[in-house]
Short mmCIF file of C-alpha atoms and ligand atoms in Angstrom, two decimals:
data_model
loop_
_atom_site.label_atom_id
_atom_site.label_comp_id
_atom_site.label_asym_id
_atom_site.label_seq_id
_atom_site.Cartn_x
_atom_site.Cartn_y
_atom_site.Cartn_z
CA MET A 1 4.20 25.84 3.51
CA ILE A 2 5.06 22.99 1.33
CA GLN A 3 2.74 19.65 1.69
CA LEU A 4 3.01 16.10 2.29
CA THR A 5 0.71 15.02 0.50
CA LYS A 6 -1.55 17.38 -2.88
CA PRO A 7 -3.34 15.28 -4.84
CA GLU A 8 -2.73 15.85 -8.83
CA ILE A 9 -6.46 16.46 -10.24
CA GLY A 10 -6.27 17.52 -13.33
CA LYS A 11 -9.59 19.20 -15.67
CA GLU A 12 -9.14 15.36 -17.24
CA GLU A 13 -10.53 13.94 -14.46
CA ILE A 14 -13.43 16.30 -13.67
CA GLU A 15 -14.45 15.97 -17.45
CA ALA A 16 -14.39 12.00 -16.49
CA VAL A 17 -16.99 12.32 -13.36
CA THR A 18 -18.81 15.68 -15.13
CA GLU A 19 -19.50 12.66 -17.64
CA VAL A 20 -20.55 10.06 -15.53
CA LEU A 21 -22.64 12.11 -13.32
CA ARG A 22 -24.36 13.10 -16.96
CA SER A 23 -25.31 9.19 -18.06
CA GLY A 24 -27.09 9.14 -14.80
CA MET A 25 -25.46 5.88 -14.12
CA LEU A 26 -23.44 6.13 -10.78
CA ALA A 27 -23.33 3.31 -8.87
CA GLN A 28 -20.89 0.17 -10.08
CA GLY A 29 -21.39 -0.25 -14.08
CA GLU A 30 -19.18 -0.65 -17.19
CA VAL A 31 -16.70 2.00 -16.23
CA VAL A 32 -15.64 0.30 -12.99
CA GLU A 33 -16.14 -2.73 -15.59
CA GLU A 34 -13.36 -0.57 -17.81
CA PHE A 35 -11.20 0.68 -14.91
CA GLU A 36 -10.57 -3.16 -13.57
CA ARG A 37 -9.27 -4.41 -17.09
CA GLU A 38 -7.49 -1.77 -17.70
CA PHE A 39 -6.11 -1.59 -14.55
CA ALA A 40 -5.59 -5.91 -14.59
CA ALA A 41 -3.63 -5.23 -17.77
CA TYR A 42 -1.87 -2.11 -16.21
CA ILE A 43 -0.90 -4.67 -13.71
CA GLY A 44 -0.61 -8.37 -15.16
CA THR A 45 -2.85 -10.51 -13.61
CA ASP A 46 -5.59 -12.07 -16.03
CA TYR A 47 -7.91 -9.96 -13.39
CA ALA A 48 -8.54 -7.12 -11.45
CA ILE A 49 -12.27 -6.38 -8.90
CA ALA A 50 -12.22 -3.40 -7.73
CA THR A 51 -14.15 -2.51 -4.86
CA ASN A 52 -14.94 1.04 -2.88
CA SER A 53 -11.59 0.88 -0.72
CA GLY A 54 -7.94 -0.52 -0.07
CA THR A 55 -9.27 -2.41 3.58
CA SER A 56 -12.46 -4.37 1.75
CA ALA A 57 -10.04 -5.09 -0.84
CA LEU A 58 -7.60 -6.69 1.86
CA HIS A 59 -11.12 -8.51 3.46
CA THR A 60 -12.53 -9.50 0.27
CA ALA A 61 -9.36 -11.03 -0.92
CA LEU A 62 -8.70 -13.04 2.73
CA ALA A 63 -12.39 -13.95 2.10
CA SER A 64 -12.63 -15.14 -1.05
CA VAL A 65 -9.40 -17.18 -0.31
CA GLY A 66 -11.39 -18.90 3.32
CA ILE A 67 -9.49 -17.65 5.72
CA LYS A 68 -11.36 -18.37 9.00
CA GLU A 69 -11.16 -17.98 13.29
CA GLY A 70 -8.94 -20.58 13.86
CA ASP A 71 -6.62 -19.88 10.94
CA GLU A 72 -3.32 -17.56 11.54
CA VAL A 73 -1.72 -15.08 9.05
CA ILE A 74 1.56 -13.84 9.24
CA THR A 75 1.97 -10.10 8.48
CA THR A 76 5.07 -6.80 8.88
CA ALA A 77 5.42 -6.07 12.40
CA PHE A 78 5.26 -2.20 10.26
CA SER A 79 2.29 -1.32 8.50
CA PHE A 80 -0.84 0.96 8.33
CA PHE A 81 -3.66 -1.20 10.38
CA ALA A 82 -5.42 -2.93 7.89
CA THR A 83 -3.12 -4.58 6.61
CA ALA A 84 -3.59 -7.02 9.99
CA SER A 85 -7.23 -5.83 11.38
CA CYS A 86 -8.39 -8.09 7.90
CA VAL A 87 -7.54 -10.58 10.25
CA LEU A 88 -9.96 -10.36 12.11
CA MET A 89 -12.22 -9.50 10.92
CA GLN A 90 -12.21 -13.17 9.03
CA ASN A 91 -12.27 -13.90 13.08
CA ALA A 92 -8.10 -15.59 12.10
CA THR A 93 -5.07 -14.31 14.38
CA PRO A 94 -3.11 -12.31 12.52
CA VAL A 95 1.39 -13.60 13.78
CA PHE A 96 3.26 -10.70 13.77
CA VAL A 97 6.56 -11.17 12.15
CA ASP A 98 9.39 -8.15 12.82
CA ILE A 99 10.90 -6.01 9.45
CA ASP A 100 14.59 -5.70 8.16
CA PRO A 101 15.91 -2.36 9.19
CA LYS A 102 17.18 -1.19 5.57
CA THR A 103 13.98 -1.54 3.98
CA TYR A 104 11.10 -2.25 7.19
CA ASN A 105 9.66 -4.38 4.96
CA ILE A 106 8.41 -7.60 6.97
CA ASP A 107 12.27 -9.71 7.45
CA PRO A 108 11.92 -13.18 5.35
CA PHE A 109 14.65 -14.49 7.34
CA ARG A 110 11.86 -14.62 10.72
CA ILE A 111 9.43 -15.64 8.34
CA GLU A 112 9.59 -19.71 9.11
CA ALA A 113 9.91 -19.47 12.98
CA ASN A 114 7.12 -18.39 12.84
CA LEU A 115 4.45 -20.24 11.39
CA SER A 116 2.47 -23.79 13.21
CA GLU A 117 0.12 -25.87 11.90
CA ARG A 118 -2.91 -23.35 11.26
CA THR A 119 -1.09 -20.77 9.39
CA LYS A 120 -2.60 -19.92 6.57
CA ALA A 121 -1.46 -17.39 4.49
CA ILE A 122 1.36 -14.56 4.63
CA ILE A 123 1.02 -10.53 3.55
CA PRO A 124 3.56 -8.49 3.44
CA ALA A 125 3.40 -5.74 2.48
CA HIS A 126 5.53 -3.00 0.34
CA LEU A 127 6.19 -0.16 2.33
CA TYR A 128 6.29 3.29 1.39
CA GLY A 129 6.23 2.41 -2.61
CA GLN A 130 9.63 -0.19 -1.83
CA PRO A 131 8.32 -4.10 -2.26
CA CYS A 132 8.86 -6.61 0.17
CA GLU A 133 11.87 -9.32 -0.65
CA MET A 134 9.62 -11.96 -2.44
CA SER A 135 11.07 -14.72 -4.16
CA GLU A 136 11.89 -15.43 -0.64
CA ILE A 137 7.94 -14.84 0.57
CA ILE A 138 6.92 -17.12 -2.48
CA ASP A 139 9.80 -19.63 -1.29
CA ILE A 140 8.07 -20.66 2.00
CA ALA A 141 4.67 -20.30 0.92
CA LYS A 142 5.28 -22.94 -1.39
CA GLU A 143 6.98 -25.12 0.47
CA HIS A 144 4.64 -24.88 2.90
CA ASN A 145 0.98 -24.22 0.55
CA LEU A 146 0.38 -21.00 1.87
CA ILE A 147 -1.89 -18.31 0.13
CA VAL A 148 0.06 -14.81 -0.73
CA ILE A 149 -1.45 -11.39 -0.41
CA GLU A 150 0.47 -8.39 -1.59
CA ASP A 151 -0.80 -5.44 0.34
CA ALA A 152 0.44 -3.62 -2.59
CA ALA A 153 -1.50 -0.17 -1.49
CA GLN A 154 1.93 1.89 -0.88
CA ALA A 155 2.83 0.53 -4.17
CA HIS A 156 1.14 0.86 -7.62
CA GLY A 157 3.52 0.38 -10.53
CA ALA A 158 6.50 -0.65 -8.14
CA GLU A 159 8.73 -3.68 -9.64
CA TYR A 160 10.41 -6.95 -8.02
CA LYS A 161 12.67 -8.11 -10.75
CA ALA A 162 10.81 -6.67 -13.18
CA ILE A 163 7.23 -8.21 -11.83
CA ARG A 164 5.05 -5.43 -11.04
CA ALA A 165 3.53 -5.60 -7.33
CA GLY A 166 0.48 -7.07 -7.13
CA SER A 167 1.48 -9.96 -9.22
CA ILE A 168 3.55 -11.89 -7.75
CA GLY A 169 1.91 -13.48 -4.68
CA ASP A 170 -1.83 -14.88 -5.21
CA ILE A 171 -3.69 -11.65 -4.98
CA GLY A 172 -2.68 -8.24 -4.68
CA VAL A 173 -4.28 -5.52 -3.37
CA PHE A 174 -4.54 -1.52 -3.90
CA SER A 175 -5.82 1.61 -3.06
CA PHE A 176 -6.83 4.34 -4.37
CA TYR A 177 -7.51 6.99 -1.04
CA ALA A 178 -6.12 10.82 -2.01
CA THR A 179 -3.02 10.08 -0.59
CA LYS A 180 -1.81 6.75 -2.79
CA ASN A 181 0.49 7.17 -6.33
CA ILE A 182 -2.86 7.41 -7.84
CA ILE A 183 -6.16 8.21 -6.13
CA THR A 184 -10.19 8.16 -6.32
CA GLY A 185 -10.69 9.12 -2.84
CA GLU A 186 -12.20 6.69 -1.70
CA GLY A 187 -11.05 3.00 -3.08
CA GLY A 188 -9.01 -0.24 -4.13
CA MET A 189 -8.56 -3.30 -6.43
CA ILE A 190 -7.89 -7.20 -5.94
CA THR A 191 -5.45 -8.20 -8.38
CA THR A 192 -4.66 -12.04 -9.76
CA ASN A 193 -4.81 -14.65 -12.00
CA ASN A 194 -6.54 -17.62 -10.05
CA GLU A 195 -10.10 -17.56 -11.86
CA VAL A 196 -11.77 -19.63 -8.93
CA ILE A 197 -10.60 -16.95 -6.78
CA ALA A 198 -11.24 -14.23 -9.14
CA GLU A 199 -15.19 -15.90 -8.65
CA ARG A 200 -15.10 -15.92 -4.61
CA ALA A 201 -14.54 -12.07 -4.43
CA ARG A 202 -16.79 -10.28 -7.29
CA MET A 203 -18.90 -12.22 -5.12
CA ILE A 204 -18.56 -10.95 -2.01
CA ARG A 205 -17.99 -7.59 -2.66
CA ASN A 206 -21.32 -7.60 -3.67
CA HIS A 207 -23.45 -9.62 -0.49
CA GLY A 208 -22.57 -13.10 -1.67
CA GLN A 209 -25.17 -12.58 -4.46
CA THR A 210 -24.60 -14.94 -7.70
CA LYS A 211 -28.17 -13.91 -9.57
CA ARG A 212 -29.69 -11.28 -8.46
CA TYR A 213 -31.49 -11.67 -4.47
CA PHE A 214 -29.59 -15.04 -4.71
CA HIS A 215 -27.00 -15.01 -2.28
CA GLU A 216 -24.69 -18.32 -1.92
CA CYS A 217 -21.90 -15.90 1.49
CA LEU A 218 -21.76 -13.70 3.03
CA GLY A 219 -21.23 -10.95 0.77
CA TYR A 220 -20.97 -7.14 2.01
CA ASN A 221 -22.07 -3.45 -0.16
CA TYR A 222 -17.79 -3.33 -0.76
CA ARG A 223 -18.21 -1.36 -4.72
CA MET A 224 -17.28 1.44 -6.06
CA THR A 225 -19.10 3.42 -7.41
CA ASN A 226 -18.67 4.20 -11.48
CA ILE A 227 -17.58 7.99 -10.45
CA ALA A 228 -14.94 6.33 -8.60
CA ALA A 229 -13.75 4.57 -11.66
CA ALA A 230 -13.39 7.23 -14.37
CA ILE A 231 -10.95 9.81 -11.94
CA GLY A 232 -9.40 6.17 -12.02
CA LEU A 233 -9.08 5.24 -14.93
CA VAL A 234 -8.08 8.99 -15.78
CA GLN A 235 -5.38 8.45 -13.18
CA LEU A 236 -4.00 5.26 -14.10
CA GLN A 237 -3.26 7.13 -17.94
CA LYS A 238 -1.40 8.83 -16.03
CA ILE A 239 0.66 6.31 -13.33
CA ASP A 240 3.80 5.94 -15.28
CA MET A 241 4.49 9.34 -15.57
CA LEU A 242 3.21 10.89 -11.84
CA ASN A 243 5.85 7.29 -10.09
CA LEU A 244 8.41 9.17 -12.32
CA LYS A 245 8.01 12.16 -10.65
CA ARG A 246 8.09 10.65 -7.34
CA MET A 247 11.31 9.04 -8.68
CA SER A 248 12.76 12.05 -9.65
CA ASN A 249 12.20 13.47 -6.57
CA ALA A 250 13.62 11.21 -5.02
CA ARG A 251 17.28 10.97 -6.92
CA TYR A 252 16.96 14.78 -5.86
CA TYR A 253 16.96 13.89 -2.61
CA GLY A 254 19.89 11.00 -2.76
CA GLU A 255 22.36 13.72 -4.23
CA GLN A 256 21.68 16.24 -1.66
CA LEU A 257 20.67 15.29 1.11
CA ASN A 258 23.48 15.12 3.79
CA LEU A 259 22.13 12.09 5.77
CA LYS A 260 22.19 8.38 5.64
CA LYS A 261 19.00 8.27 2.42
CA PRO A 262 16.48 5.81 2.14
CA TYR A 263 18.26 1.55 0.54
CA VAL A 264 16.86 0.06 -1.96
CA SER A 265 16.74 -3.17 -3.17
CA PRO A 266 18.45 -3.82 -6.20
CA ASN A 267 15.60 -6.32 -7.20
CA VAL A 268 12.32 -3.28 -6.92
CA LYS A 269 11.43 -0.77 -8.40
CA HIS A 270 10.99 1.76 -5.85
CA VAL A 271 8.04 3.95 -6.37
CA PHE A 272 8.39 5.80 -3.45
CA HIS A 273 4.51 6.73 -2.09
CA GLN A 274 7.13 7.97 0.63
CA TYR A 275 10.51 9.22 0.85
CA THR A 276 11.01 7.91 4.29
CA ILE A 277 14.14 9.27 6.94
CA ARG A 278 15.85 7.82 10.36
CA VAL A 279 16.38 11.05 12.85
CA LYS A 280 16.92 9.53 16.52
CA ASP A 281 15.65 13.17 18.06
CA ARG A 282 12.78 12.97 16.33
CA ASP A 283 10.48 15.67 17.76
CA LYS A 284 13.08 17.98 17.98
CA PHE A 285 13.65 17.29 13.87
CA ILE A 286 10.11 17.55 13.26
CA ALA A 287 9.98 20.66 15.34
CA HIS A 288 12.37 22.37 12.70
CA LEU A 289 10.38 20.85 9.74
CA GLU A 290 7.17 22.78 11.13
CA ARG A 291 9.25 25.87 11.70
CA ASN A 292 10.45 26.62 8.97
CA GLY A 293 7.00 25.32 6.53
CA VAL A 294 8.22 21.51 5.23
CA GLY A 295 5.30 19.28 5.25
CA TYR A 296 6.37 16.17 7.29
CA GLY A 297 4.17 12.36 7.95
CA ILE A 298 4.96 9.46 10.91
CA TYR A 299 4.06 5.76 9.41
CA TYR A 300 4.03 4.91 11.50
CA PRO A 301 4.11 6.50 15.41
CA VAL A 302 2.89 2.42 16.81
CA PRO A 303 3.85 -0.81 16.16
CA LEU A 304 0.96 -3.01 14.70
CA SER A 305 2.37 -5.59 16.85
CA SER A 306 2.35 -2.99 19.93
CA GLN A 307 -1.81 -2.52 19.20
CA PRO A 308 -3.53 -2.76 22.47
CA LEU A 309 -6.18 -5.24 19.99
CA PHE A 310 -4.03 -7.52 18.33
CA ASN A 311 -2.89 -8.91 21.32
CA SER A 312 0.59 -9.97 20.40
CA GLN A 313 3.07 -11.55 21.42
CA GLY A 314 6.83 -11.72 21.11
CA VAL A 315 9.50 -9.33 19.86
CA PHE A 316 9.81 -6.67 17.40
CA ASP A 317 12.84 -3.87 17.88
CA VAL A 318 13.51 -3.33 14.78
CA ALA A 319 9.34 -1.86 14.65
CA GLU A 320 10.03 -0.39 17.38
CA LEU A 321 13.08 1.45 17.19
CA ALA A 322 11.94 2.06 13.59
CA SER A 323 8.75 3.84 14.93
CA LYS A 324 10.56 6.42 17.04
CA GLU A 325 13.00 7.04 14.45
CA VAL A 326 10.94 7.50 11.17
CA VAL A 327 9.75 10.31 8.95
CA SER A 328 8.70 11.23 5.99
CA ILE A 329 8.80 14.42 3.59
CA PRO A 330 7.30 15.25 1.26
CA VAL A 331 8.51 14.17 -2.80
CA ASN A 332 4.67 13.84 -4.64
CA PRO A 333 4.46 14.73 -8.26
CA SER A 334 3.04 18.69 -7.69
CA LEU A 335 6.36 19.63 -5.82
CA LYS A 336 8.01 22.04 -8.34
CA ARG A 337 11.86 22.42 -8.65
CA ALA A 338 12.13 24.58 -6.01
CA ASP A 339 9.85 23.04 -3.54
CA VAL A 340 12.72 20.18 -3.31
CA GLU A 341 15.08 22.54 -2.89
CA LYS A 342 13.98 24.31 0.68
CA VAL A 343 13.48 20.93 1.05
CA VAL A 344 16.22 19.93 1.33
CA LYS A 345 17.61 23.22 2.52
CA VAL A 346 15.48 22.86 5.50
CA VAL A 347 16.45 19.34 6.39
CA ASN A 348 20.74 19.98 5.23
CA SER A 349 19.40 23.42 7.73
CA TYR A 350 19.08 21.64 11.31
CA GLU A 351 21.84 20.95 13.67
CA GLY A 352 20.65 18.26 16.05
CA ARG A 353 21.85 15.92 13.51
CA SER A 354 23.38 12.60 14.76
C1 PLP B 1 -3.53 2.71 2.21
C2 PLP B 1 -3.22 1.61 2.99
C3 PLP B 1 -4.39 0.26 3.32
C4 PLP B 1 -5.82 0.73 3.78
O1 PLP B 1 -6.35 1.51 1.96
P1 PLP B 1 -7.34 1.58 2.16
O2 PLP B 1 -8.26 2.67 0.52
O3 PLP B 1 -7.55 3.13 2.88
O4 PLP B 1 -8.80 1.57 2.57
C5 PLP B 1 -3.92 -0.94 3.89
N1 PLP B 1 -2.99 -1.12 3.87
C6 PLP B 1 -2.07 -0.10 2.81
C7 PLP B 1 0.08 -0.29 3.23
C8 PLP B 1 -1.58 1.50 3.24
O5 PLP B 1 -0.74 2.14 2.94
#
């Protein structure tokens, strides 16, 4: 079986974790601070604040800019649950916008029709590792005085017009969950150039504390451990190599697959968190993959706009059709040449192709 995802953990990560365990300093400490400094430098922001998941990073980001009950937050109809559930965590309302059928990212030309006096922020999500059309989004945000929080949980090292994802909006949010482009098992990061936001995010991550046992605002225990940060520091040294492997696998598929390839905008560096194709009769296609030992994933089978929890209004035809047709095939950096050759052979031998 060729796995869709496989963590790339080497002896360097094991040694780094062992060192932390031996030190006895397991919780948030100097290793986390070092990871934050290195990550900020890599993304190109002044500040980075580590958390224990991408979800807690998203929640912290919204809380740090004061999103509250009655506020509306514009986001994409097609992403992982946490892109929108973080809005509910602040008792605010997510307002979904349909996606661009080529990139699967929020369609910037549909944003303005969804703005109201209550709109406070936009959360574009860089799906599958391809940054959104950020120029349009930033222009809308400037004109309407909105905060932009990039959900870059699938886009570590991706670029839009040669600028790294997570450094374009007011805040960037990353995840280091075990399947992402770089990993710590569970983990997250907030990136920003805004000192006030950075300070508030640090406070919220740690029970709203300013001094020991002095709590200035509602906060949480969203702290990262030194153990996770030790893995993250090693992974960060490998990030460009890991992304290059993904991109090279994607390039090979682009040359070899005899079906429609994923669209890549000329404005971006796409880091292929997923290599996602479309098929009309997906159940038959995935049965074919299963029979032939090729792993796959469906991101996502239900659009956010159709999740009953959000009770959303409106029509989301593009996201709905995508949710029925998308399927991601293995593109992860652990794949050998023989693996990608086999994936090509299996996909190209599918008969029911439309
Ligand atoms: C993974 C992911 C998250 C959440 O990150 P966790 O670390 O799993 O909490 C949020 N948004 C997107 C787009 C993701 O892919």
